[in-house]
CSV table of C-alpha atoms and ligand atoms in Angstrom, one decimal:
chain,number,residue,atom,x,y,z
A,1,MET,CA,75.2,62.5,94.5
A,2,PRO,CA,74.7,65.1,97.3
A,3,SER,CA,77.7,65.3,99.7
A,4,THR,CA,76.5,64.4,103.2
A,5,LYS,CA,78.3,64.6,106.5
A,6,ALA,CA,77.0,64.4,110.1
A,7,TYR,CA,78.3,66.0,113.3
A,8,ARG,CA,77.5,64.5,116.7
A,9,ALA,CA,77.7,66.7,119.8
A,10,ALA,CA,75.4,68.5,122.2
A,11,LEU,CA,73.4,70.9,119.9
A,12,LEU,CA,71.7,74.1,120.8
A,13,HIS,CA,70.0,76.8,118.7
A,14,CYS,CA,67.4,79.5,119.0
A,15,LEU,CA,64.0,79.3,117.3
A,16,ALA,CA,62.7,82.7,118.5
A,17,ASP,CA,63.3,85.6,120.8
A,18,PRO,CA,62.9,84.4,124.4
A,19,ARG,CA,61.4,87.9,125.2
A,20,GLU,CA,58.5,87.1,122.8
A,21,VAL,CA,57.8,83.4,123.4
A,22,GLY,CA,59.6,82.5,126.7
A,23,ILE,CA,62.8,80.6,127.2
A,24,GLU,CA,61.4,77.1,126.7
A,25,GLN,CA,59.8,77.8,123.3
A,26,ALA,CA,62.7,79.9,122.2
A,27,HIS,CA,65.3,77.2,121.9
A,28,GLU,CA,65.9,73.6,120.9
A,29,TYR,CA,68.5,71.5,122.6
A,30,PHE,CA,69.8,67.9,122.0
A,31,GLU,CA,72.1,66.6,124.7
A,32,ASP,CA,73.4,63.9,122.3
A,33,GLY,CA,72.5,65.5,119.0
A,34,LEU,CA,73.2,65.0,115.3
A,35,LEU,CA,73.5,67.7,112.7
A,36,VAL,CA,73.3,66.4,109.2
A,37,VAL,CA,74.7,68.6,106.5
A,38,GLU,CA,74.1,68.2,102.8
A,39,ASP,CA,75.6,70.4,100.1
A,40,GLY,CA,76.4,73.2,102.5
A,41,LYS,CA,73.0,73.3,104.1
A,42,VAL,CA,71.4,71.8,107.2
A,43,ALA,CA,69.5,68.7,106.1
A,44,ARG,CA,68.4,67.4,109.5
A,45,ILE,CA,68.9,68.1,113.2
A,46,GLY,CA,67.8,65.9,116.1
A,47,HIS,CA,68.7,63.2,118.6
A,48,ALA,CA,71.7,61.1,117.5
A,49,ALA,CA,69.8,57.9,118.5
A,50,GLU,CA,67.0,58.7,116.1
A,51,LEU,CA,69.0,60.1,113.2
A,52,LEU,CA,72.0,57.8,113.1
A,53,PRO,CA,70.1,54.8,111.9
A,54,THR,CA,68.6,56.8,109.0
A,55,LEU,CA,71.9,57.9,107.5
A,56,ALA,CA,73.0,56.3,104.2
A,57,ALA,CA,75.6,53.6,104.6
A,58,GLY,CA,79.1,55.1,104.6
A,59,THR,CA,78.0,58.6,105.7
A,60,GLU,CA,80.9,60.1,107.6
A,61,VAL,CA,80.0,61.1,111.2
A,62,VAL,CA,82.4,63.5,113.1
A,63,GLU,CA,82.1,63.2,116.8
A,64,TYR,CA,82.8,66.0,119.3
A,65,PRO,CA,82.6,64.7,122.9
A,66,ASP,CA,82.6,67.5,125.5
A,67,ALA,CA,81.5,70.1,123.0
A,68,LEU,CA,78.4,72.2,122.1
A,69,ILE,CA,77.5,73.0,118.5
A,70,THR,CA,75.7,76.3,118.1
A,71,PRO,CA,75.0,78.5,115.0
A,72,GLY,CA,77.9,80.6,113.9
A,73,PHE,CA,78.0,84.0,115.6
A,74,VAL,CA,76.7,87.1,113.8
A,75,ASP,CA,78.5,90.4,114.4
A,76,THR,CA,76.3,93.3,113.4
A,77,HIS,CA,79.0,96.0,113.5
A,78,ILE,CA,82.8,95.8,113.0
A,79,HIS,CA,85.6,97.7,111.2
A,80,TYR,CA,88.1,95.5,109.3
A,81,PRO,CA,90.6,98.4,108.9
A,82,GLN,CA,90.8,98.9,112.7
A,83,VAL,CA,92.7,95.8,113.7
A,84,GLY,CA,95.8,97.9,114.0
A,85,VAL,CA,94.3,100.2,116.6
A,86,ILE,CA,92.4,97.8,118.9
A,87,GLY,CA,93.4,98.6,122.5
A,88,SER,CA,94.5,102.2,122.0
A,89,TYR,CA,94.8,104.2,125.2
A,90,GLY,CA,93.0,107.0,126.8
A,91,ALA,CA,90.5,108.6,124.4
A,92,GLN,CA,86.8,109.0,123.9
A,93,LEU,CA,85.2,108.7,120.4
A,94,LEU,CA,86.1,112.0,118.6
A,95,ASP,CA,89.7,112.1,119.9
A,96,TRP,CA,90.1,108.4,119.3
A,97,LEU,CA,89.1,108.9,115.7
A,98,GLU,CA,91.6,111.7,115.1
A,99,THR,CA,94.4,110.3,117.1
A,100,TYR,CA,94.4,106.6,116.2
A,101,THR,CA,91.8,105.6,113.7
A,102,PHE,CA,92.0,108.1,110.8
A,103,PRO,CA,95.8,107.8,110.5
A,104,ASN,CA,95.6,104.0,110.5
A,105,GLU,CA,92.7,103.9,107.9
A,106,GLY,CA,94.9,106.0,105.6
A,107,ARG,CA,97.2,103.0,105.0
A,108,PHE,CA,94.4,101.2,103.1
A,109,SER,CA,95.0,103.2,99.9
A,110,ASP,CA,97.6,100.5,99.4
A,111,MET,CA,95.9,97.3,98.0
A,112,ALA,CA,98.7,95.0,99.3
A,113,HIS,CA,98.2,96.4,102.8
A,114,ALA,CA,94.4,96.0,102.5
A,115,ARG,CA,94.8,92.4,101.4
A,116,GLY,CA,97.0,91.5,104.3
A,117,GLN,CA,94.7,93.1,106.8
A,118,ALA,CA,91.6,91.4,105.3
A,119,GLU,CA,93.3,88.0,105.8
A,120,LEU,CA,94.3,88.9,109.3
A,121,PHE,CA,90.8,90.1,110.1
A,122,LEU,CA,88.9,87.1,108.7
A,123,GLY,CA,91.3,84.8,110.5
A,124,GLU,CA,90.4,86.5,113.7
A,125,LEU,CA,86.6,86.4,113.0
A,126,LEU,CA,86.7,82.7,112.3
A,127,ARG,CA,88.9,81.9,115.2
A,128,ASN,CA,86.2,83.5,117.3
A,129,GLY,CA,83.3,81.6,115.7
A,130,THR,CA,81.9,84.5,113.8
A,131,THR,CA,80.6,83.5,110.4
A,132,THR,CA,78.7,86.6,109.3
A,133,ALA,CA,79.5,90.2,109.9
A,134,LEU,CA,78.4,93.7,108.8
A,135,VAL,CA,81.8,95.3,108.1
A,136,PHE,CA,83.1,98.9,107.6
A,137,GLY,CA,85.8,99.3,105.0
A,138,THR,CA,87.7,102.6,104.5
A,139,VAL,CA,87.0,105.4,102.1
A,140,HIS,CA,89.2,103.6,99.5
A,141,LYS,CA,87.2,101.4,97.2
A,142,GLN,CA,90.1,98.9,97.0
A,143,SER,CA,89.6,98.2,100.7
A,144,VAL,CA,86.3,96.6,99.9
A,145,ASP,CA,87.7,94.7,96.9
A,146,ALA,CA,90.4,93.3,99.1
A,147,PHE,CA,87.8,92.3,101.8
A,148,PHE,CA,85.3,90.7,99.5
A,149,GLU,CA,88.0,88.8,97.6
A,150,ALA,CA,89.1,87.2,100.9
A,151,CYS,CA,85.5,86.4,101.8
A,152,GLU,CA,84.7,84.9,98.4
A,153,LYS,CA,87.7,82.6,98.7
A,154,ARG,CA,86.2,81.2,102.0
A,155,ASN,CA,82.5,81.2,100.8
A,156,LEU,CA,81.4,83.4,103.7
A,157,ARG,CA,78.1,85.3,104.1
A,158,MET,CA,79.4,88.8,104.7
A,159,ILE,CA,78.2,92.4,104.2
A,160,ALA,CA,80.6,95.3,103.7
A,161,GLY,CA,80.8,98.7,102.1
A,162,LYS,CA,83.2,101.6,101.3
A,163,VAL,CA,83.1,104.5,103.8
A,164,LEU,CA,81.5,107.7,102.6
A,165,MET,CA,83.2,110.7,104.2
A,166,ASP,CA,83.4,114.1,102.5
A,167,ARG,CA,84.0,116.5,105.4
A,168,ASN,CA,85.5,116.8,108.9
A,169,ALA,CA,88.2,114.2,108.2
A,170,PRO,CA,91.8,114.4,106.9
A,171,GLU,CA,92.0,115.0,103.2
A,172,PHE,CA,93.7,111.6,102.6
A,173,LEU,CA,90.5,110.0,103.8
A,174,THR,CA,87.8,112.0,102.1
A,175,ASP,CA,85.9,111.4,98.9
A,176,THR,CA,83.3,113.8,97.4
A,177,ALA,CA,79.5,113.3,97.2
A,178,GLU,CA,79.9,112.4,93.5
A,179,SER,CA,82.9,110.2,93.7
A,180,GLY,CA,81.6,108.4,96.8
A,181,TYR,CA,78.4,107.6,94.9
A,182,ALA,CA,80.2,106.5,91.8
A,183,ASP,CA,82.7,104.3,93.7
A,184,SER,CA,80.0,102.7,95.8
A,185,ARG,CA,77.9,102.0,92.6
A,186,GLU,CA,80.9,100.3,91.0
A,187,LEU,CA,81.4,98.1,94.1
A,188,ILE,CA,77.7,97.2,94.2
A,189,GLU,CA,77.8,96.2,90.6
A,190,ARG,CA,80.9,94.1,91.2
A,191,TRP,CA,80.0,92.4,94.5
A,192,HIS,CA,76.4,92.8,95.7
A,193,GLY,CA,74.7,89.4,95.4
A,194,LYS,CA,77.8,87.6,94.2
A,195,GLY,CA,78.0,84.3,96.0
A,196,ARG,CA,77.2,85.0,99.7
A,197,LEU,CA,78.2,88.7,99.6
A,198,HIS,CA,76.1,91.8,100.1
A,199,TYR,CA,76.9,95.5,99.9
A,200,ALA,CA,76.2,98.1,102.5
A,201,VAL,CA,76.0,101.9,101.7
A,202,THR,CA,78.3,103.2,104.5
A,203,PRO,CA,78.2,106.8,105.4
A,204,ARG,CA,80.6,106.8,108.5
A,205,PHE,CA,78.4,109.0,110.6
A,206,ALA,CA,76.4,112.3,110.1
A,207,PRO,CA,79.3,114.6,111.1
A,208,THR,CA,81.6,113.4,108.3
A,209,SER,CA,79.1,113.7,105.4
A,210,THR,CA,77.6,116.8,103.8
A,211,PRO,CA,73.9,116.8,103.1
A,212,GLU,CA,74.8,116.4,99.4
A,213,GLN,CA,76.6,113.2,100.2
A,214,LEU,CA,73.8,111.9,102.4
A,215,THR,CA,71.3,112.6,99.6
A,216,LEU,CA,73.3,110.6,97.2
A,217,ALA,CA,73.7,107.8,99.7
A,218,GLY,CA,69.9,107.7,100.1
A,219,LYS,CA,69.5,107.6,96.3
A,220,LEU,CA,71.9,104.6,96.1
A,221,PHE,CA,70.1,102.8,98.9
A,222,ALA,CA,66.9,103.1,97.0
A,223,GLU,CA,68.3,102.2,93.6
A,224,PHE,CA,69.4,98.5,94.2
A,225,PRO,CA,67.3,95.8,95.8
A,226,ASP,CA,68.4,94.3,99.1
A,227,LEU,CA,71.2,96.7,99.8
A,228,TYR,CA,72.2,97.5,103.4
A,229,MET,CA,72.8,100.9,105.0
A,230,HIS,CA,75.4,100.9,107.8
A,231,THR,CA,76.4,103.8,109.9
A,232,HIS,CA,76.8,105.0,113.5
A,233,ILE,CA,74.3,106.9,115.7
A,234,SER,CA,74.2,108.5,119.2
A,235,GLU,CA,77.3,106.9,120.5
A,236,ASN,CA,78.8,109.7,122.5
A,237,LYS,CA,77.3,112.9,124.0
A,238,GLN,CA,79.8,115.3,122.4
A,239,GLU,CA,79.1,113.6,119.0
A,240,VAL,CA,75.3,114.1,119.5
A,241,GLU,CA,75.8,117.8,120.3
A,242,TRP,CA,78.0,118.2,117.2
A,243,VAL,CA,75.3,116.7,115.0
A,244,LYS,CA,72.8,119.3,116.4
A,245,GLU,CA,75.3,122.1,115.4
A,246,LEU,CA,75.9,120.7,111.9
A,247,PHE,CA,72.2,120.0,111.1
A,248,PRO,CA,70.2,122.6,113.0
A,249,GLU,CA,67.3,122.2,110.6
A,250,ARG,CA,66.8,118.5,111.6
A,251,LYS,CA,64.8,117.4,114.6
A,252,GLY,CA,67.6,115.2,116.0
A,253,TYR,CA,70.3,112.7,115.0
A,254,LEU,CA,68.1,110.0,113.6
A,255,ASP,CA,66.1,112.6,111.6
A,256,VAL,CA,69.3,113.5,109.7
A,257,TYR,CA,69.4,109.9,108.3
A,258,ASP,CA,65.6,109.7,108.0
A,259,HIS,CA,65.5,112.9,106.0
A,260,HIS,CA,68.0,111.5,103.5
A,261,GLY,CA,66.2,108.2,103.0
A,262,LEU,CA,68.6,106.1,105.0
A,263,ILE,CA,66.3,104.3,107.4
A,264,GLY,CA,64.2,101.2,107.0
A,265,PRO,CA,64.7,97.4,106.6
A,266,ARG,CA,68.4,96.5,106.3
A,267,SER,CA,69.5,99.9,107.8
A,268,VAL,CA,71.8,99.1,110.8
A,269,PHE,CA,72.8,101.8,113.2
A,270,ALA,CA,75.7,101.1,115.5
A,271,HIS,CA,75.5,102.1,119.2
A,272,GLY,CA,72.3,104.1,119.8
A,273,ILE,CA,73.2,104.7,123.4
A,274,HIS,CA,71.6,108.2,123.6
A,275,LEU,CA,68.5,107.8,121.5
A,276,CYS,CA,65.3,109.4,122.7
A,277,ASP,CA,62.0,107.6,122.8
A,278,ASP,CA,60.7,109.2,119.5
A,279,GLU,CA,63.9,108.0,117.8
A,280,CYS,CA,63.5,104.4,119.1
A,281,LYS,CA,59.8,104.5,118.0
A,282,ARG,CA,60.8,105.6,114.5
A,283,LEU,CA,63.5,102.9,114.3
A,284,GLY,CA,61.0,100.3,115.4
A,285,GLU,CA,58.2,101.3,113.0
A,286,THR,CA,60.6,101.4,110.0
A,287,GLY,CA,62.1,98.0,110.6
A,288,SER,CA,65.6,99.5,111.2
A,289,ALA,CA,68.1,97.8,113.4
A,290,VAL,CA,70.5,98.8,116.2
A,291,SER,CA,73.8,97.1,116.9
A,292,PHE,CA,74.6,96.9,120.6
A,293,CYS,CA,78.4,97.1,121.0
A,294,PRO,CA,79.2,96.6,124.7
A,295,THR,CA,83.0,96.2,124.7
A,296,SER,CA,83.3,99.4,122.6
A,297,ASN,CA,80.8,101.3,124.7
A,298,LEU,CA,82.7,100.6,127.8
A,299,PHE,CA,86.2,101.0,126.4
A,300,LEU,CA,85.5,104.4,124.8
A,301,GLY,CA,83.5,105.5,127.8
A,302,SER,CA,80.5,106.1,125.6
A,303,GLY,CA,77.7,104.9,128.0
A,304,LEU,CA,75.3,102.1,128.7
A,305,PHE,CA,73.0,100.8,126.0
A,306,ASP,CA,69.4,100.4,127.3
A,307,LEU,CA,68.4,97.1,125.7
A,308,ALA,CA,65.0,96.9,127.4
A,309,LYS,CA,64.0,100.4,126.1
A,310,VAL,CA,65.1,99.9,122.6
A,311,GLU,CA,63.6,96.5,122.2
A,312,GLY,CA,60.4,97.8,123.9
A,313,PHE,CA,59.9,100.0,120.9
A,314,GLY,CA,60.1,96.9,118.6
A,315,VAL,CA,63.5,97.7,117.3
A,316,ARG,CA,65.6,94.8,116.0
A,317,VAL,CA,68.8,94.6,118.0
A,318,GLY,CA,71.9,92.6,117.2
A,319,LEU,CA,75.3,92.4,118.9
A,320,GLY,CA,78.4,94.0,117.6
A,321,THR,CA,82.0,93.9,118.6
A,322,ASP,CA,82.9,97.2,116.9
A,323,VAL,CA,86.6,96.3,116.7
A,324,GLY,CA,88.8,98.5,117.0
A,325,GLY,CA,86.7,100.7,119.4
A,326,GLY,CA,85.7,97.3,120.8
A,327,THR,CA,88.3,95.2,122.5
A,328,SER,CA,87.5,91.7,121.3
A,329,PHE,CA,86.5,89.8,118.2
A,330,SER,CA,84.7,87.3,120.5
A,331,GLN,CA,81.0,87.5,120.7
A,332,LEU,CA,81.3,85.5,124.0
A,333,ALA,CA,83.4,88.4,125.3
A,334,SER,CA,80.7,90.8,124.0
A,335,LEU,CA,78.0,88.9,125.9
A,336,ASN,CA,80.1,88.9,129.1
A,337,GLU,CA,80.3,92.8,128.8
A,338,ALA,CA,76.6,93.0,127.7
A,339,TYR,CA,75.6,91.2,130.9
A,340,LYS,CA,77.5,93.8,133.0
A,341,VAL,CA,76.1,96.8,131.0
A,342,LEU,CA,72.6,95.5,131.7
A,343,GLN,CA,73.4,94.7,135.4
A,344,LEU,CA,74.3,98.4,135.9
A,345,GLN,CA,70.8,99.4,134.7
A,346,GLY,CA,68.9,96.8,136.7
A,347,GLN,CA,68.3,94.6,133.6
A,348,LYS,CA,69.0,90.9,133.2
A,349,LEU,CA,70.6,89.0,130.3
A,350,ASP,CA,70.0,85.3,130.7
A,351,ALA,CA,72.0,82.8,128.7
A,352,PHE,CA,69.3,82.0,126.1
A,353,LYS,CA,68.6,85.6,125.3
A,354,ALA,CA,72.4,86.1,125.1
A,355,LEU,CA,72.7,83.3,122.6
A,356,TYR,CA,69.8,84.7,120.7
A,357,LEU,CA,71.4,88.1,120.4
A,358,ALA,CA,74.7,86.6,119.1
A,359,THR,CA,73.0,84.3,116.6
A,360,LEU,CA,69.3,84.5,115.4
A,361,GLY,CA,68.8,88.0,116.8
A,362,GLY,CA,71.7,89.2,114.7
A,363,ALA,CA,70.4,87.4,111.7
A,364,ARG,CA,67.0,89.0,112.2
A,365,ALA,CA,68.6,92.5,112.5
A,366,LEU,CA,70.2,91.8,109.1
A,367,TYR,CA,67.1,90.3,107.5
A,368,LEU,CA,69.1,87.1,106.9
A,369,ASP,CA,67.2,84.8,109.3
A,370,ASP,CA,65.8,82.9,106.3
A,371,ARG,CA,69.3,81.7,105.6
A,372,ILE,CA,71.4,81.8,108.8
A,373,GLY,CA,71.1,82.3,112.5
A,374,ASN,CA,69.9,78.8,113.6
A,375,LEU,CA,70.3,75.2,112.5
A,376,GLN,CA,66.8,74.5,111.1
A,377,PRO,CA,66.7,72.3,108.0
A,378,GLY,CA,67.3,74.4,104.9
A,379,LYS,CA,69.5,77.0,106.6
A,380,GLU,CA,73.1,77.4,105.5
A,381,ALA,CA,75.4,75.3,107.6
A,382,ASP,CA,77.3,78.0,109.4
A,383,PHE,CA,78.1,76.7,112.8
A,384,VAL,CA,80.6,76.6,115.6
A,385,VAL,CA,81.9,73.9,117.9
A,386,LEU,CA,82.4,75.2,121.4
A,387,ASP,CA,84.8,73.3,123.7
A,388,TYR,CA,83.5,72.5,127.2
A,389,LYS,CA,87.1,71.8,128.2
A,390,ALA,CA,88.7,74.9,126.6
A,391,THR,CA,90.7,75.9,129.6
A,392,PRO,CA,91.2,74.2,133.0
A,393,LEU,CA,88.9,76.8,134.6
A,394,ILE,CA,86.1,76.4,132.1
A,395,ASP,CA,86.4,72.6,132.3
A,396,TYR,CA,86.1,72.8,136.1
A,397,ARG,CA,83.3,75.4,136.3
A,398,LEU,CA,81.2,73.6,133.7
A,399,SER,CA,81.6,70.3,135.6
A,400,GLN,CA,79.9,72.0,138.5
A,401,ALA,CA,76.9,73.2,136.5
A,402,THR,CA,73.7,71.3,137.0
A,403,THR,CA,71.6,72.9,134.2
A,404,LEU,CA,72.1,73.8,130.6
A,405,GLN,CA,71.3,77.5,131.5
A,406,GLU,CA,74.1,77.5,134.1
A,407,LYS,CA,76.6,75.8,131.8
A,408,LEU,CA,75.9,78.2,128.9
A,409,PHE,CA,76.0,81.2,131.1
A,410,ALA,CA,79.4,80.3,132.6
A,411,LEU,CA,80.8,79.5,129.2
A,412,MET,CA,79.7,82.9,127.9
A,413,ILE,CA,81.2,84.7,130.9
A,414,LEU,CA,84.5,82.8,130.9
A,415,GLY,CA,84.8,82.0,127.2
A,416,ASP,CA,86.5,83.7,124.2
A,417,ASP,CA,88.4,82.5,121.2
A,418,ARG,CA,89.9,79.7,123.3
A,419,ALA,CA,86.4,78.1,123.6
A,420,VAL,CA,86.1,77.8,119.8
A,421,LYS,CA,87.2,74.4,118.7
A,422,GLU,CA,86.1,74.6,115.1
A,423,THR,CA,84.2,76.9,112.8
A,424,PHE,CA,82.2,75.9,109.7
A,425,ALA,CA,80.9,78.0,106.8
A,426,ALA,CA,78.4,76.5,104.4
A,427,GLY,CA,79.3,73.1,105.7
A,428,VAL,CA,83.1,73.5,105.3
A,429,SER,CA,85.6,73.8,108.1
A,430,VAL,CA,87.2,77.3,108.0
A,431,HIS,CA,89.0,77.2,111.3
A,432,ARG,CA,90.2,74.5,113.6
A,433,LYS,CA,91.9,75.2,116.9
A,434,ALA,CA,95.4,73.6,117.1
A,435,GLY,CA,95.9,70.7,119.5
B,501,XAN,O1,82.8,103.2,117.2
B,501,XAN,C1,83.0,103.9,116.3
B,501,XAN,N1,84.0,103.7,115.4
B,501,XAN,C2,84.3,104.5,114.4
B,501,XAN,O2,85.2,104.2,113.6
B,501,XAN,C3,83.4,105.6,114.2
B,501,XAN,N2,83.4,106.6,113.3
B,501,XAN,C4,82.3,107.4,113.6
B,501,XAN,N3,81.8,106.9,114.8
B,501,XAN,C5,82.4,105.8,115.1
B,501,XAN,N4,82.2,105.0,116.2
B,502,ZN,ZN1,82.0,101.5,114.7
């Protein structure tokens, strides 16, 4: 007997990128909707009045008045070992790494510490409605074991990898080209494709890997099907200059990765603020993706991501929190800041495009849109229940809204973890807000 349960609330999900098909065609909304979940997958979605009479007798129906169900959020770039440095004062990227991040990542050689941090991190992700993320570990392979163990327990669709770093970092955080390859391989064999887990080959960024390490990273990326590649690119102007000095024989930053076989489908590059047109073109034609991380880009003073330009070259773009350079686990908070980053460049981010970036757009960037990202029948039932009455201010502001667009936009500007009533992964509740 399949296990069936239904959820009644307002339902909203994206069907496509509004940029490609227009707002109306890009989403589906049911004011009084019903989401029917069977064995962890979406079985049906529609108007409650139409679907309720079709349910088998005795099917449990959970009702959420004053709430909106959306797909779970997708975070395309985050660091689980950086929870301890979120909100660190006064530095831009390279100093921030030296001063705060590297010392903190050193603590992950201790498995007990890694396990504790993985629990804390996943608790935060789920409290914020994020059900899938592309995650940096540290250089220690046990950091990834601890993370995947915690994900497996909750049956989450997650992607992670061990950092590769064999130069320009403290000795306690470096591997070698060979040991990085061997440790990554061992982790891939242990975790990649197990349950809902995927592995990402994870060179930190070009400055901390030798050409030998990047060569072996490229070899690994080609050796196993459906692996991810996850790194940073063109986040900070000083960083871009440093890459030119370290790799004078390459045409530019992206060419360093391109030369070593690290671009293509399932390659995800965080930031991409200072990419030139040729680099955007190359990312687009190779099916690579960029993670737009607004809270981090503002907090570290890195710059303003040009969404219109990057998307104009056909690049897949997802949204990332980049905790701990980023300042919130909430993708609603990311969208709030994304709106402002785009305002400063004369670009608009409407509520439906925003929802797309945080859900289906992220899933497309990760080539997971056949499984997650919206609530079409057959998709995995990863979803979030957003509370229209989360705070007195949200309650009042939403009561003034006359359209769905207005309501959704205000929720995205005012909302954060407080707006998440409940989070589901593969049809199972994995977080419920107290009260
Ligand atoms: O936002 C960032 N966080 C990091 O940890 C990092 N390492 C290299 N480049 C980076 N950028
Ligand atoms: Zn990062």
